[in-house]
mmCIF file of C-alpha atoms in Angstrom:
data_model
loop_
_atom_site.group_PDB
_atom_site.id
_atom_site.type_symbol
_atom_site.label_atom_id
_atom_site.label_comp_id
_atom_site.label_asym_id
_atom_site.label_seq_id
_atom_site.Cartn_x
_atom_site.Cartn_y
_atom_site.Cartn_z
ATOM 1 C CA MET A 1 0.000 0.000 0.000
ATOM 2 C CA ILE A 2 1.153 3.499 -0.854
ATOM 3 C CA PHE A 3 -0.187 6.488 1.091
ATOM 4 C CA LEU A 4 -0.442 9.913 -0.560
ATOM 5 C CA THR A 5 -1.296 13.016 1.437
ATOM 6 C CA GLY A 6 -1.123 16.720 0.722
ATOM 7 C CA GLY A 7 -3.189 19.833 0.275
ATOM 8 C CA ALA A 8 -6.257 20.214 -1.893
ATOM 9 C CA ARG A 9 -5.462 20.232 -5.637
ATOM 10 C CA SER A 10 -1.870 19.190 -4.945
ATOM 11 C CA GLY A 11 -1.882 16.388 -7.534
ATOM 12 C CA LYS A 12 -2.549 13.404 -5.262
ATOM 13 C CA SER A 13 -5.258 11.804 -7.426
ATOM 14 C CA ALA A 14 -3.271 12.219 -10.631
ATOM 15 C CA LEU A 15 -0.223 10.665 -8.960
ATOM 16 C CA ALA A 16 -2.329 7.758 -7.674
ATOM 17 C CA SER A 17 -3.568 7.124 -11.213
ATOM 18 C CA ARG A 18 -0.011 7.165 -12.568
ATOM 19 C CA ILE A 19 1.107 4.686 -9.902
ATOM 20 C CA VAL A 20 -1.434 2.065 -11.000
ATOM 21 C CA ALA A 21 -1.550 3.046 -14.690
ATOM 22 C CA ASP A 22 0.191 -0.152 -15.797
ATOM 23 C CA SER A 23 -2.277 -2.394 -13.957
ATOM 24 C CA ARG A 24 -4.539 -4.407 -16.226
ATOM 25 C CA ASN A 25 -7.159 -4.602 -13.521
ATOM 26 C CA ALA A 26 -7.782 -1.534 -11.392
ATOM 27 C CA ARG A 27 -10.567 -0.368 -9.179
ATOM 28 C CA LEU A 28 -11.121 3.177 -8.053
ATOM 29 C CA ILE A 29 -13.142 3.611 -4.874
ATOM 30 C CA VAL A 30 -14.421 7.170 -4.661
ATOM 31 C CA THR A 31 -15.987 8.467 -1.479
ATOM 32 C CA SER A 32 -17.419 11.774 -2.674
ATOM 33 C CA ARG A 33 -21.077 12.345 -3.366
ATOM 34 C CA ALA A 34 -22.387 14.121 -6.450
ATOM 35 C CA ASP A 35 -24.666 16.409 -4.458
ATOM 36 C CA ASP A 36 -24.390 19.498 -6.676
ATOM 37 C CA GLU A 37 -23.505 20.463 -10.244
ATOM 38 C CA GLU A 38 -19.956 21.577 -9.385
ATOM 39 C CA MET A 39 -19.211 18.198 -7.774
ATOM 40 C CA ARG A 40 -20.804 16.338 -10.703
ATOM 41 C CA ALA A 41 -18.547 18.284 -13.098
ATOM 42 C CA ARG A 42 -15.499 17.522 -10.933
ATOM 43 C CA ILE A 43 -16.374 13.818 -10.951
ATOM 44 C CA ARG A 44 -16.810 13.870 -14.761
ATOM 45 C CA ARG A 45 -13.338 15.441 -15.186
ATOM 46 C CA HIS A 46 -11.802 12.738 -12.997
ATOM 47 C CA GLN A 47 -13.634 10.019 -14.977
ATOM 48 C CA GLU A 48 -12.325 11.400 -18.272
ATOM 49 C CA ASP A 49 -8.761 11.243 -16.938
ATOM 50 C CA ARG A 50 -8.743 7.514 -16.208
ATOM 51 C CA PRO A 51 -8.760 4.424 -18.410
ATOM 52 C CA LEU A 52 -12.159 3.081 -19.439
ATOM 53 C CA SER A 53 -11.108 -0.391 -18.288
ATOM 54 C CA TRP A 54 -10.978 0.687 -14.654
ATOM 55 C CA VAL A 55 -13.911 -0.190 -12.438
ATOM 56 C CA THR A 56 -15.222 2.777 -10.490
ATOM 57 C CA ILE A 57 -17.114 2.234 -7.266
ATOM 58 C CA GLU A 58 -18.816 5.244 -5.760
ATOM 59 C CA GLU A 59 -19.051 4.408 -2.064
ATOM 60 C CA PRO A 60 -19.281 7.245 0.461
ATOM 61 C CA ILE A 61 -19.741 5.016 3.547
ATOM 62 C CA ASP A 62 -19.090 1.267 3.211
ATOM 63 C CA VAL A 63 -15.505 1.402 2.006
ATOM 64 C CA ILE A 64 -14.765 -1.870 3.812
ATOM 65 C CA GLU A 65 -17.139 -3.778 1.519
ATOM 66 C CA ALA A 66 -15.898 -1.881 -1.543
ATOM 67 C CA VAL A 67 -12.334 -3.010 -0.772
ATOM 68 C CA ARG A 68 -13.332 -6.584 0.028
ATOM 69 C CA SER A 69 -15.572 -7.064 -3.012
ATOM 70 C CA GLY A 70 -12.795 -7.079 -5.599
ATOM 71 C CA SER A 71 -10.147 -9.542 -6.598
ATOM 72 C CA PRO A 72 -6.935 -9.423 -4.509
ATOM 73 C CA ASP A 73 -4.884 -9.100 -7.705
ATOM 74 C CA GLU A 74 -6.753 -5.953 -8.744
ATOM 75 C CA ALA A 75 -5.024 -2.621 -8.056
ATOM 76 C CA VAL A 76 -7.074 -0.316 -5.834
ATOM 77 C CA ILE A 77 -7.137 3.438 -5.427
ATOM 78 C CA LEU A 78 -9.074 4.761 -2.441
ATOM 79 C CA ASP A 79 -9.835 8.430 -3.103
ATOM 80 C CA CYS A 80 -10.252 9.934 -0.609
ATOM 81 C CA VAL A 81 -10.012 9.298 3.119
ATOM 82 C CA THR A 82 -10.809 12.933 3.926
ATOM 83 C CA ILE A 83 -14.288 12.826 2.448
ATOM 84 C CA TRP A 84 -14.899 9.316 3.782
ATOM 85 C CA VAL A 85 -14.154 10.383 7.377
ATOM 86 C CA SER A 86 -16.390 13.420 6.931
ATOM 87 C CA ASN A 87 -19.213 11.199 5.627
ATOM 88 C CA LEU A 88 -18.824 8.786 8.536
ATOM 89 C CA MET A 89 -18.996 11.542 11.158
ATOM 90 C CA VAL A 90 -22.692 12.083 10.430
ATOM 91 C CA GLU A 91 -23.752 8.642 11.678
ATOM 92 C CA HIS A 92 -20.891 7.079 13.653
ATOM 93 C CA ASP A 93 -19.006 7.741 16.857
ATOM 94 C CA ASP A 94 -15.256 8.267 16.868
ATOM 95 C CA ASP A 95 -14.326 4.787 18.088
ATOM 96 C CA HIS A 96 -16.395 3.134 15.354
ATOM 97 C CA ILE A 97 -14.895 5.397 12.683
ATOM 98 C CA LEU A 98 -11.357 4.585 13.785
ATOM 99 C CA GLU A 99 -12.160 0.861 13.821
ATOM 100 C CA MET A 100 -13.451 1.144 10.248
ATOM 101 C CA VAL A 101 -10.250 2.975 9.258
ATOM 102 C CA ARG A 102 -8.105 0.249 10.842
ATOM 103 C CA THR A 103 -10.097 -2.441 9.024
ATOM 104 C CA VAL A 104 -9.734 -0.778 5.614
ATOM 105 C CA ALA A 105 -6.018 -0.161 6.169
ATOM 106 C CA SER A 106 -5.537 -3.801 7.152
ATOM 107 C CA GLU A 107 -7.536 -5.091 4.158
ATOM 108 C CA LEU A 108 -5.502 -2.968 1.751
ATOM 109 C CA THR A 109 -2.191 -4.244 3.122
ATOM 110 C CA LEU A 110 -3.321 -7.858 2.607
ATOM 111 C CA ARG A 111 -3.933 -7.427 -1.128
ATOM 112 C CA SER A 112 -1.431 -8.909 -3.592
ATOM 113 C CA ALA A 113 -1.821 -5.973 -5.997
ATOM 114 C CA ARG A 114 -0.817 -2.395 -5.331
ATOM 115 C CA SER A 115 -3.171 -0.207 -3.320
ATOM 116 C CA VAL A 116 -2.952 3.577 -3.212
ATOM 117 C CA VAL A 117 -4.696 5.626 -0.544
ATOM 118 C CA VAL A 118 -5.320 9.343 -1.153
ATOM 119 C CA SER A 119 -5.969 11.721 1.725
ATOM 120 C CA ASN A 120 -5.708 15.437 2.390
ATOM 121 C CA GLU A 121 -3.393 16.862 5.017
ATOM 122 C CA VAL A 122 -5.635 18.980 7.222
ATOM 123 C CA GLY A 123 -3.506 19.239 10.361
ATOM 124 C CA SER A 124 -1.127 21.917 9.148
ATOM 125 C CA GLY A 125 -3.578 24.805 9.458
ATOM 126 C CA VAL A 126 -5.049 26.676 12.362
ATOM 127 C CA VAL A 127 -6.953 24.997 15.184
ATOM 128 C CA PRO A 128 -10.632 24.889 14.136
ATOM 129 C CA MET A 129 -12.841 27.273 16.080
ATOM 130 C CA ASN A 130 -15.672 24.826 16.773
ATOM 131 C CA GLU A 131 -16.067 21.370 18.255
ATOM 132 C CA VAL A 132 -17.118 19.681 14.993
ATOM 133 C CA GLY A 133 -14.118 21.128 13.167
ATOM 134 C CA ARG A 134 -11.726 19.980 15.898
ATOM 135 C CA ARG A 135 -13.349 16.521 15.988
ATOM 136 C CA PHE A 136 -12.924 16.182 12.215
ATOM 137 C CA ARG A 137 -9.316 17.384 12.293
ATOM 138 C CA ASP A 138 -8.474 14.933 15.077
ATOM 139 C CA LEU A 139 -10.247 11.936 13.514
ATOM 140 C CA HIS A 140 -8.764 12.670 10.131
ATOM 141 C CA GLY A 141 -5.283 13.028 11.622
ATOM 142 C CA PHE A 142 -5.613 9.648 13.351
ATOM 143 C CA ALA A 143 -6.874 8.099 10.083
ATOM 144 C CA ASN A 144 -3.894 9.488 8.171
ATOM 145 C CA GLN A 145 -1.514 8.113 10.795
ATOM 146 C CA GLU A 146 -3.151 4.679 10.568
ATOM 147 C CA PHE A 147 -2.800 4.502 6.788
ATOM 148 C CA SER A 148 0.677 6.024 6.804
ATOM 149 C CA THR A 149 2.132 3.667 9.404
ATOM 150 C CA ARG A 150 0.725 0.599 7.627
ATOM 151 C CA ALA A 151 1.857 1.754 4.188
ATOM 152 C CA GLU A 152 4.922 0.401 2.444
ATOM 153 C CA SER A 153 5.685 3.990 1.489
ATOM 154 C CA ALA A 154 4.140 7.392 2.161
ATOM 155 C CA TYR A 155 4.441 10.686 0.309
ATOM 156 C CA LEU A 156 3.492 14.294 0.868
ATOM 157 C CA VAL A 157 2.377 15.669 -2.501
ATOM 158 C CA VAL A 158 3.094 19.356 -3.123
ATOM 159 C CA ALA A 159 2.464 21.018 -6.500
ATOM 160 C CA GLY A 160 2.260 17.597 -8.155
ATOM 161 C CA ARG A 161 5.587 16.443 -6.731
ATOM 162 C CA PRO A 162 5.883 13.634 -4.173
ATOM 163 C CA ILE A 163 8.120 14.104 -1.147
ATOM 164 C CA VAL A 164 9.070 10.870 0.612
ATOM 165 C CA LEU A 165 7.899 10.647 4.208
ATOM 166 C CA GLY A 166 10.536 8.754 6.170
ATOM 167 C CA ASP A 167 10.042 5.823 8.460
ATOM 168 C CA ILE A 168 10.157 6.240 12.227
ATOM 169 C CA ALA A 169 13.141 3.876 12.255
ATOM 170 C CA ASP A 170 15.049 6.558 10.298
ATOM 171 C CA VAL A 171 14.684 9.019 13.190
ATOM 172 C CA ARG A 172 17.430 8.782 15.757
#
């Protein structure tokens, strides 16, 4: 599993697509909802940028089942954890959300094909002014840590360029 994080519009999704571009079988799990025209247009642009042979699963909540339902030799892109965590916050408590994150991270590491997880980095800004904002920032930060520590490699994507995030063993 490869973990990609970075700011909005930093090139994470495009990089994820390039990483699995050579895969004959690929599945893209998208967590966003097409609730308005701007989001529908954004989704259409993303669809036009990927191969027609890829299977796209639009799943805003049950990402566990979306990961499990495919073949283990099929490359997977999960795009994106940020929206998924936000979607889950409406109906689930923090402990349940983190358990779901751990389950997805574990499932992705067990696959024989490459998995790429895309997530925004939201912890570098100011402390949110309200409880919901702080809850989201904290949950999302824990989710990113879970995926990052389980990943074979992790990158911070800035202006379309990946920066390697080192392993804790490299810190002395």
